[in-house]
Amino acid sequence: MSIVLKKISKSYDGRAVLKNLNLEINQGEFHVLLGPSGGGKTTTLFVMAGLTKQDSGSVSIDGRDVSNLSPDKRRIGFVFQDHALFPHLTVFDNVAYGLKVRRINGHEMTRKVEYYLSKVSIAKEKGKFPHQLSGGQKQRVALARALVIEPEILLMDEPMSSLDAMTKETVRDELKSIQQEIGVTTVYVTHDQNEAILLGDRVSVLNNGRVEQIESPSELFHHPKTEFVARFVGIKNILKVSLIKINNHEATVQINNDGMEHPFRIRVKKYPVFEKGKKINLCIHPEKITLKREEETYAGDLNRIRGKIVKRTNNGNGFIAIVDIGGTTLHAAISSDFKVHENVWVCFAPDAPHPLCGKKCREPEQRRKCLNNIE
Ligand SMILES: Nc1ncnc2c1ncn2[C@@H]1O[C@H](COP(=O)(O)OP(=O)(O)O)[C@@H](O)[C@H]1O
Ligand SMILES: [Mg+2]
């Protein structure tokens, strides 16, 4: 089932939480709503489910306006952030609850409960009460309880937030494969970019009551549209530049990041968004930066910036040096032989920085859509 939210607004005590929010979720997709705490993610899910009534705007499921339907008429399974299991009911009865409410009893009820308990690998615990379960087990029960009514839509609100890293990984992988198997349209809320990247077919980034960008996880990472999205998906190197000079293929820009002691100029590829005097955000991936020692640089390096390594970290794929270039820092992927406190030159090609434009890559990789006209 597809879900369409159109111009949803919601205020609490005069404070706008959702501001004309538009969102389209495709049939069968695993859609992740990603955003910081307080951004309106839970409110968005509650509006979809009918648990919160929006002030204005509409919710449609499969083309049908459900704005005035109560939650039980929307065929939605909901997994709450704190699991919200009934403490006085066993695992079996927690899962059976939604079926009993829908007057499905007896043999069919038992069959369905048993089926979903085993699907989420919790059948052995069916006689236990919630307080006798681990966090991961409670999560599985909550998932079985949402799935047993065979919903058209599954909504999940930060379901993994209370789990340890190992359990999270297992439950996450299982969740993804169950979702793929049954094909239920899923909206999954998280503030964790890794979860979003690993789970989502598409990800919407929610900021301040609006969707800032909707994209596949890899496009979101490589082509964030705004500084907020870029920072949220973990992009560290953002250069705030103003344009000084433009010629046919290249532009000279001045870096003006906050705190810079001496703004300086670099040469970058000319992108269509460039207009003289305009301020633009460029991002540059750590892999596109080369650190060189004094004797290794030469005048042919078009962009050379003096810097000092202030920190070295390992991001799981290799070493990253954090280099102070005079009031701001850049992250550069390095081989391990650079040391903290070493003076280096930060070098990169003119086509390494590219604008936060939100445009998709074209093949081959260098021919980015940023090179075409941008609306
Ligand atoms: N029932 C409510 N009454 C008053 N304020 C609320 C209510 N629900 C949410 N809010 C406020 O709305 C904002 C967004 O909340 P929420 O949707 O829970 O964000 P998120 O899930 O992204 O953390 C927060 O500032 C929160 O305090
Ligand atoms: Mg929330």
Short mmCIF file of N, CA and C in Angstrom, two decimals, residues 179-325:
data_model
loop_
_atom_site.label_atom_id
_atom_site.label_comp_id
_atom_site.label_asym_id
_atom_site.label_seq_id
_atom_site.Cartn_x
_atom_site.Cartn_y
_atom_site.Cartn_z
N GLN A 179 10.75 -8.20 6.27
CA GLN A 179 10.05 -7.17 5.49
C GLN A 179 10.09 -7.50 4.00
N GLN A 180 11.27 -7.95 3.55
CA GLN A 180 11.38 -8.28 2.12
C GLN A 180 10.50 -9.47 1.77
N GLU A 181 10.45 -10.44 2.70
CA GLU A 181 9.68 -11.65 2.44
C GLU A 181 8.18 -11.34 2.35
N ILE A 182 7.66 -10.57 3.34
CA ILE A 182 6.22 -10.35 3.31
C ILE A 182 5.83 -9.10 2.51
N GLY A 183 6.83 -8.26 2.20
CA GLY A 183 6.58 -7.12 1.31
C GLY A 183 5.69 -6.03 1.89
N VAL A 184 5.57 -5.97 3.22
CA VAL A 184 4.70 -4.97 3.81
C VAL A 184 5.36 -3.59 3.70
N THR A 185 4.58 -2.60 3.28
CA THR A 185 5.08 -1.22 3.21
C THR A 185 5.46 -0.79 4.62
N THR A 186 6.71 -0.35 4.79
CA THR A 186 7.21 -0.10 6.14
C THR A 186 7.76 1.32 6.26
N VAL A 187 7.40 1.98 7.35
CA VAL A 187 8.01 3.28 7.67
C VAL A 187 8.70 3.12 9.01
N TYR A 188 10.00 3.38 9.01
CA TYR A 188 10.84 3.09 10.17
C TYR A 188 11.51 4.39 10.61
N VAL A 189 11.27 4.77 11.85
CA VAL A 189 11.82 6.03 12.35
C VAL A 189 13.12 5.78 13.11
N THR A 190 14.12 6.59 12.83
CA THR A 190 15.37 6.49 13.58
C THR A 190 16.12 7.83 13.55
N HIS A 191 17.04 7.99 14.52
CA HIS A 191 17.93 9.16 14.43
C HIS A 191 19.34 8.69 14.07
N ASP A 192 19.45 7.39 13.75
CA ASP A 192 20.75 6.77 13.54
C ASP A 192 21.01 6.61 12.04
N GLN A 193 21.97 7.36 11.51
CA GLN A 193 22.21 7.33 10.07
C GLN A 193 22.66 5.96 9.58
N ASN A 194 23.37 5.20 10.43
CA ASN A 194 23.80 3.87 9.99
C ASN A 194 22.61 2.95 9.78
N GLU A 195 21.66 3.01 10.72
CA GLU A 195 20.45 2.22 10.57
C GLU A 195 19.72 2.60 9.28
N ALA A 196 19.67 3.90 9.02
CA ALA A 196 18.97 4.38 7.83
C ALA A 196 19.62 3.83 6.57
N ILE A 197 20.95 3.85 6.54
CA ILE A 197 21.68 3.39 5.36
C ILE A 197 21.51 1.89 5.18
N LEU A 198 21.53 1.15 6.29
CA LEU A 198 21.47 -0.30 6.19
C LEU A 198 20.06 -0.82 5.89
N LEU A 199 19.05 -0.10 6.37
CA LEU A 199 17.69 -0.64 6.24
C LEU A 199 16.89 -0.05 5.08
N GLY A 200 17.12 1.22 4.80
CA GLY A 200 16.18 1.92 3.94
C GLY A 200 16.33 1.63 2.46
N ASP A 201 15.18 1.42 1.77
CA ASP A 201 15.20 1.50 0.31
C ASP A 201 15.35 2.98 -0.06
N ARG A 202 14.59 3.81 0.67
CA ARG A 202 14.76 5.26 0.56
C ARG A 202 14.73 5.84 1.96
N VAL A 203 15.32 7.01 2.08
CA VAL A 203 15.39 7.68 3.38
C VAL A 203 14.85 9.10 3.22
N SER A 204 13.98 9.52 4.14
CA SER A 204 13.58 10.94 4.18
C SER A 204 14.24 11.57 5.37
N VAL A 205 14.85 12.70 5.18
CA VAL A 205 15.46 13.40 6.31
C VAL A 205 14.48 14.48 6.77
N LEU A 206 14.09 14.37 8.03
CA LEU A 206 13.12 15.29 8.61
C LEU A 206 13.85 16.30 9.47
N ASN A 207 13.61 17.56 9.22
CA ASN A 207 14.24 18.60 10.04
C ASN A 207 13.20 19.66 10.29
N ASN A 208 12.98 19.92 11.59
CA ASN A 208 12.13 21.05 11.93
C ASN A 208 10.76 20.99 11.25
N GLY A 209 10.18 19.76 11.26
CA GLY A 209 8.81 19.64 10.76
C GLY A 209 8.62 19.56 9.27
N ARG A 210 9.76 19.45 8.55
CA ARG A 210 9.67 19.35 7.08
C ARG A 210 10.60 18.25 6.59
N VAL A 211 10.28 17.72 5.39
CA VAL A 211 11.19 16.76 4.78
C VAL A 211 12.22 17.55 3.97
N GLU A 212 13.49 17.42 4.34
CA GLU A 212 14.52 18.20 3.62
C GLU A 212 14.99 17.49 2.36
N GLN A 213 14.99 16.15 2.40
CA GLN A 213 15.45 15.43 1.22
C GLN A 213 14.95 13.99 1.29
N ILE A 214 14.53 13.44 0.14
CA ILE A 214 14.16 12.03 0.06
C ILE A 214 15.06 11.39 -0.97
N GLU A 215 15.70 10.28 -0.60
CA GLU A 215 16.73 9.75 -1.49
C GLU A 215 17.05 8.32 -1.13
N SER A 216 17.69 7.60 -2.04
CA SER A 216 18.23 6.30 -1.67
C SER A 216 19.41 6.57 -0.72
N PRO A 217 19.73 5.62 0.17
CA PRO A 217 20.78 5.89 1.14
C PRO A 217 22.10 6.32 0.51
N SER A 218 22.52 5.68 -0.59
CA SER A 218 23.83 6.04 -1.12
C SER A 218 23.80 7.42 -1.78
N GLU A 219 22.70 7.76 -2.43
CA GLU A 219 22.59 9.10 -3.02
C GLU A 219 22.54 10.17 -1.94
N LEU A 220 21.88 9.84 -0.86
CA LEU A 220 21.78 10.81 0.24
C LEU A 220 23.17 11.12 0.78
N PHE A 221 23.96 10.08 0.87
CA PHE A 221 25.32 10.25 1.39
C PHE A 221 26.19 11.01 0.39
N HIS A 222 26.08 10.66 -0.88
CA HIS A 222 26.97 11.28 -1.87
C HIS A 222 26.46 12.63 -2.36
N HIS A 223 25.15 12.84 -2.30
CA HIS A 223 24.59 14.09 -2.83
C HIS A 223 23.58 14.72 -1.90
N PRO A 224 24.01 15.07 -0.70
CA PRO A 224 23.08 15.77 0.19
C PRO A 224 22.75 17.15 -0.38
N LYS A 225 21.52 17.57 -0.11
CA LYS A 225 21.08 18.81 -0.73
C LYS A 225 21.37 20.02 0.15
N THR A 226 21.36 19.81 1.45
CA THR A 226 21.54 20.96 2.35
C THR A 226 22.65 20.65 3.36
N GLU A 227 23.10 21.70 4.02
CA GLU A 227 24.14 21.51 5.03
C GLU A 227 23.63 20.61 6.15
N PHE A 228 22.37 20.80 6.52
CA PHE A 228 21.80 19.98 7.60
C PHE A 228 21.87 18.49 7.24
N VAL A 229 21.40 18.15 6.03
CA VAL A 229 21.41 16.74 5.61
C VAL A 229 22.86 16.24 5.55
N ALA A 230 23.74 17.05 5.00
CA ALA A 230 25.14 16.65 4.87
C ALA A 230 25.72 16.31 6.25
N ARG A 231 25.51 17.20 7.21
CA ARG A 231 26.05 16.95 8.55
C ARG A 231 25.39 15.73 9.17
N PHE A 232 24.09 15.60 8.93
CA PHE A 232 23.37 14.50 9.55
C PHE A 232 23.80 13.13 9.01
N VAL A 233 24.16 13.05 7.73
CA VAL A 233 24.61 11.77 7.19
C VAL A 233 26.11 11.59 7.42
N GLY A 234 26.72 12.50 8.17
CA GLY A 234 28.09 12.28 8.61
C GLY A 234 29.16 12.91 7.73
N ILE A 235 28.75 13.82 6.84
CA ILE A 235 29.76 14.49 6.02
C ILE A 235 30.46 15.54 6.85
N LYS A 236 31.79 15.42 6.94
CA LYS A 236 32.55 16.29 7.84
C LYS A 236 33.09 17.51 7.14
N ASN A 237 33.45 17.35 5.87
CA ASN A 237 34.15 18.45 5.20
C ASN A 237 33.18 19.31 4.41
N ILE A 238 32.81 20.42 5.00
CA ILE A 238 31.96 21.36 4.28
C ILE A 238 32.69 22.69 4.19
N LEU A 239 32.90 23.13 2.99
CA LEU A 239 33.57 24.41 2.76
C LEU A 239 32.52 25.44 2.38
N LYS A 240 32.47 26.51 3.18
CA LYS A 240 31.53 27.59 2.85
C LYS A 240 32.30 28.59 2.01
N VAL A 241 31.92 28.72 0.77
CA VAL A 241 32.74 29.55 -0.11
C VAL A 241 31.92 30.65 -0.77
N SER A 242 32.64 31.72 -1.15
CA SER A 242 32.01 32.71 -2.01
C SER A 242 32.83 32.78 -3.29
N LEU A 243 32.16 33.11 -4.38
CA LEU A 243 32.82 33.08 -5.68
C LEU A 243 33.57 34.37 -5.95
N ILE A 244 34.79 34.21 -6.40
CA ILE A 244 35.63 35.37 -6.69
C ILE A 244 35.71 35.57 -8.20
N LYS A 245 36.03 34.48 -8.90
CA LYS A 245 36.30 34.61 -10.33
C LYS A 245 35.81 33.34 -11.04
N ILE A 246 35.21 33.49 -12.20
CA ILE A 246 34.75 32.32 -12.94
C ILE A 246 35.28 32.43 -14.36
N ASN A 247 35.86 31.37 -14.90
CA ASN A 247 36.12 31.35 -16.34
C ASN A 247 35.43 30.15 -16.95
N ASN A 248 35.87 29.71 -18.13
CA ASN A 248 35.11 28.67 -18.84
C ASN A 248 34.95 27.37 -18.07
N HIS A 249 36.04 26.92 -17.48
CA HIS A 249 35.99 25.59 -16.87
C HIS A 249 36.20 25.61 -15.37
N GLU A 250 36.69 26.72 -14.88
CA GLU A 250 37.13 26.72 -13.49
C GLU A 250 36.65 27.97 -12.77
N ALA A 251 36.62 27.87 -11.45
CA ALA A 251 36.26 29.04 -10.66
C ALA A 251 37.26 29.17 -9.51
N THR A 252 37.46 30.42 -9.09
CA THR A 252 38.25 30.65 -7.89
C THR A 252 37.27 31.03 -6.80
N VAL A 253 37.36 30.32 -5.67
CA VAL A 253 36.44 30.62 -4.58
C VAL A 253 37.22 30.88 -3.31
N GLN A 254 36.61 31.65 -2.42
CA GLN A 254 37.27 31.94 -1.15
C GLN A 254 36.55 31.16 -0.04
N ILE A 255 37.34 30.47 0.78
CA ILE A 255 36.75 29.70 1.88
C ILE A 255 36.51 30.63 3.06
N ASN A 256 35.28 30.65 3.54
CA ASN A 256 34.93 31.55 4.65
C ASN A 256 34.31 30.80 5.82
N ASN A 257 34.78 29.60 6.11
CA ASN A 257 34.17 28.87 7.23
C ASN A 257 34.30 29.67 8.51
N ASP A 258 33.29 29.50 9.41
CA ASP A 258 33.34 30.21 10.69
C ASP A 258 34.66 29.89 11.40
N GLY A 259 35.28 30.90 11.96
CA GLY A 259 36.49 30.67 12.76
C GLY A 259 37.77 30.69 11.95
N MET A 260 37.68 30.84 10.64
CA MET A 260 38.91 30.84 9.82
C MET A 260 39.72 32.10 10.11
N GLU A 261 41.01 31.89 10.37
CA GLU A 261 41.86 33.05 10.67
C GLU A 261 42.18 33.83 9.39
N HIS A 262 42.55 33.09 8.35
CA HIS A 262 42.89 33.76 7.09
C HIS A 262 42.08 33.09 5.98
N PRO A 263 41.01 33.75 5.55
CA PRO A 263 40.26 33.16 4.44
C PRO A 263 41.19 32.98 3.25
N PHE A 264 41.16 31.83 2.60
CA PHE A 264 42.03 31.71 1.43
C PHE A 264 41.28 31.13 0.26
N ARG A 265 41.96 31.16 -0.89
CA ARG A 265 41.27 30.85 -2.14
C ARG A 265 41.70 29.49 -2.69
N ILE A 266 40.77 28.82 -3.31
CA ILE A 266 41.09 27.56 -3.98
C ILE A 266 40.48 27.59 -5.37
N ARG A 267 40.98 26.68 -6.21
CA ARG A 267 40.43 26.57 -7.57
C ARG A 267 39.55 25.33 -7.64
N VAL A 268 38.35 25.52 -8.14
CA VAL A 268 37.43 24.39 -8.25
C VAL A 268 36.81 24.37 -9.63
N LYS A 269 36.30 23.21 -9.96
CA LYS A 269 35.60 23.05 -11.23
C LYS A 269 34.42 24.03 -11.27
N LYS A 270 34.09 24.51 -12.45
CA LYS A 270 32.98 25.46 -12.55
C LYS A 270 31.66 24.67 -12.59
N TYR A 271 30.84 24.89 -11.59
CA TYR A 271 29.53 24.23 -11.57
C TYR A 271 28.46 25.25 -11.95
N PRO A 272 27.36 24.79 -12.57
CA PRO A 272 26.33 25.75 -13.02
C PRO A 272 25.70 26.57 -11.89
N VAL A 273 25.75 26.06 -10.67
CA VAL A 273 25.15 26.83 -9.57
C VAL A 273 25.98 28.08 -9.24
N PHE A 274 27.19 28.13 -9.77
CA PHE A 274 28.07 29.25 -9.42
C PHE A 274 27.62 30.55 -10.08
N GLU A 275 27.52 31.55 -9.26
CA GLU A 275 27.31 32.91 -9.79
C GLU A 275 28.20 33.80 -8.97
N LYS A 276 28.79 34.77 -9.64
CA LYS A 276 29.75 35.62 -8.92
C LYS A 276 29.11 36.26 -7.69
N GLY A 277 29.83 36.21 -6.58
CA GLY A 277 29.34 36.84 -5.36
C GLY A 277 28.45 35.94 -4.51
N LYS A 278 27.98 34.82 -5.13
CA LYS A 278 27.06 33.94 -4.42
C LYS A 278 27.80 33.09 -3.38
N LYS A 279 27.14 32.81 -2.27
CA LYS A 279 27.73 31.93 -1.26
C LYS A 279 27.23 30.50 -1.51
N ILE A 280 28.15 29.56 -1.46
CA ILE A 280 27.82 28.17 -1.79
C ILE A 280 28.48 27.25 -0.78
N ASN A 281 27.83 26.13 -0.49
CA ASN A 281 28.47 25.10 0.34
C ASN A 281 29.02 24.01 -0.57
N LEU A 282 30.31 23.72 -0.39
CA LEU A 282 30.92 22.62 -1.13
C LEU A 282 31.25 21.53 -0.14
N CYS A 283 31.11 20.27 -0.56
CA CYS A 283 31.60 19.21 0.33
C CYS A 283 32.69 18.45 -0.39
N ILE A 284 33.55 17.85 0.39
CA ILE A 284 34.67 17.13 -0.21
C ILE A 284 34.89 15.86 0.61
N HIS A 285 34.85 14.72 -0.05
CA HIS A 285 34.98 13.46 0.67
C HIS A 285 36.44 13.24 1.10
N PRO A 286 36.65 12.70 2.29
CA PRO A 286 38.01 12.52 2.82
C PRO A 286 38.93 11.75 1.87
N GLU A 287 38.32 10.85 1.08
CA GLU A 287 39.13 10.05 0.14
C GLU A 287 39.66 10.90 -1.01
N LYS A 288 39.05 12.05 -1.23
CA LYS A 288 39.47 12.91 -2.35
C LYS A 288 40.59 13.87 -1.93
N ILE A 289 41.00 13.79 -0.66
CA ILE A 289 42.06 14.68 -0.18
C ILE A 289 43.34 13.87 -0.03
N THR A 290 44.43 14.44 -0.50
CA THR A 290 45.74 13.80 -0.31
C THR A 290 46.56 14.67 0.63
N LEU A 291 47.14 14.06 1.63
CA LEU A 291 48.07 14.81 2.48
C LEU A 291 49.48 14.57 1.96
N LYS A 292 50.25 15.66 1.90
CA LYS A 292 51.63 15.53 1.42
C LYS A 292 52.57 16.19 2.40
N ARG A 293 53.81 15.68 2.43
CA ARG A 293 54.83 16.35 3.23
C ARG A 293 55.48 17.42 2.37
N GLU A 294 56.19 18.33 3.02
CA GLU A 294 56.80 19.48 2.35
C GLU A 294 57.48 19.08 1.03
N GLU A 295 58.34 18.04 1.12
CA GLU A 295 59.15 17.69 -0.04
C GLU A 295 58.32 17.03 -1.15
N GLU A 296 57.09 16.63 -0.84
CA GLU A 296 56.29 15.92 -1.84
C GLU A 296 55.43 16.84 -2.70
N THR A 297 55.28 18.10 -2.28
CA THR A 297 54.40 18.97 -3.05
C THR A 297 55.19 19.67 -4.14
N TYR A 298 54.48 20.14 -5.10
CA TYR A 298 55.12 20.91 -6.17
C TYR A 298 54.10 21.90 -6.71
N ALA A 299 54.59 22.85 -7.46
CA ALA A 299 53.72 23.95 -7.89
C ALA A 299 52.53 23.45 -8.70
N GLY A 300 52.65 22.26 -9.29
CA GLY A 300 51.56 21.71 -10.10
C GLY A 300 50.35 21.32 -9.27
N ASP A 301 50.51 21.21 -7.96
CA ASP A 301 49.34 20.95 -7.11
C ASP A 301 48.47 22.20 -7.12
N LEU A 302 47.30 22.10 -7.75
CA LEU A 302 46.50 23.32 -7.92
C LEU A 302 45.98 23.84 -6.59
N ASN A 303 45.62 22.93 -5.72
CA ASN A 303 45.14 23.36 -4.40
C ASN A 303 46.03 22.77 -3.32
N ARG A 304 46.77 23.68 -2.66
CA ARG A 304 47.64 23.26 -1.56
C ARG A 304 47.31 24.15 -0.37
N ILE A 305 46.99 23.53 0.74
CA ILE A 305 46.69 24.32 1.93
C ILE A 305 47.58 23.80 3.06
N ARG A 306 48.24 24.73 3.75
CA ARG A 306 49.06 24.30 4.89
C ARG A 306 48.16 23.86 6.03
N GLY A 307 48.56 22.78 6.70
CA GLY A 307 47.75 22.32 7.83
C GLY A 307 48.58 21.54 8.82
N LYS A 308 47.96 21.24 9.95
CA LYS A 308 48.63 20.45 10.98
C LYS A 308 47.66 19.37 11.43
N ILE A 309 48.15 18.14 11.53
CA ILE A 309 47.27 17.05 11.96
C ILE A 309 47.00 17.21 13.46
N VAL A 310 45.73 17.32 13.82
CA VAL A 310 45.40 17.49 15.24
C VAL A 310 44.88 16.20 15.87
N LYS A 311 44.47 15.27 15.03
CA LYS A 311 43.92 14.03 15.57
C LYS A 311 43.95 12.97 14.48
N ARG A 312 44.05 11.72 14.93
CA ARG A 312 43.99 10.62 13.97
C ARG A 312 42.96 9.63 14.47
N THR A 313 42.04 9.22 13.62
CA THR A 313 41.04 8.24 14.08
C THR A 313 40.96 7.13 13.03
N ASN A 314 40.26 6.08 13.43
CA ASN A 314 40.03 4.99 12.50
C ASN A 314 38.54 4.91 12.28
N ASN A 315 38.09 5.04 11.05
CA ASN A 315 36.63 5.03 10.82
C ASN A 315 36.12 3.64 10.43
N GLY A 316 36.94 2.62 10.63
CA GLY A 316 36.51 1.26 10.30
C GLY A 316 37.06 0.83 8.95
N ASN A 317 37.21 1.77 8.02
CA ASN A 317 37.75 1.43 6.70
C ASN A 317 39.22 1.80 6.59
N GLY A 318 39.70 2.60 7.51
CA GLY A 318 41.09 3.05 7.43
C GLY A 318 41.28 4.26 8.32
N PHE A 319 42.46 4.86 8.21
CA PHE A 319 42.77 6.00 9.07
C PHE A 319 42.25 7.30 8.48
N ILE A 320 41.83 8.15 9.37
CA ILE A 320 41.38 9.50 9.00
C ILE A 320 42.22 10.48 9.81
N ALA A 321 42.81 11.46 9.12
CA ALA A 321 43.53 12.52 9.83
C ALA A 321 42.62 13.74 9.88
N ILE A 322 42.57 14.36 11.05
CA ILE A 322 41.81 15.60 11.16
C ILE A 322 42.84 16.72 11.14
N VAL A 323 42.76 17.55 10.11
CA VAL A 323 43.81 18.53 9.87
C VAL A 323 43.27 19.94 10.09
N ASP A 324 43.97 20.68 10.96
CA ASP A 324 43.59 22.08 11.18
C ASP A 324 44.21 22.92 10.06
N ILE A 325 43.35 23.62 9.33
CA ILE A 325 43.90 24.46 8.25
C ILE A 325 43.76 25.94 8.61
#
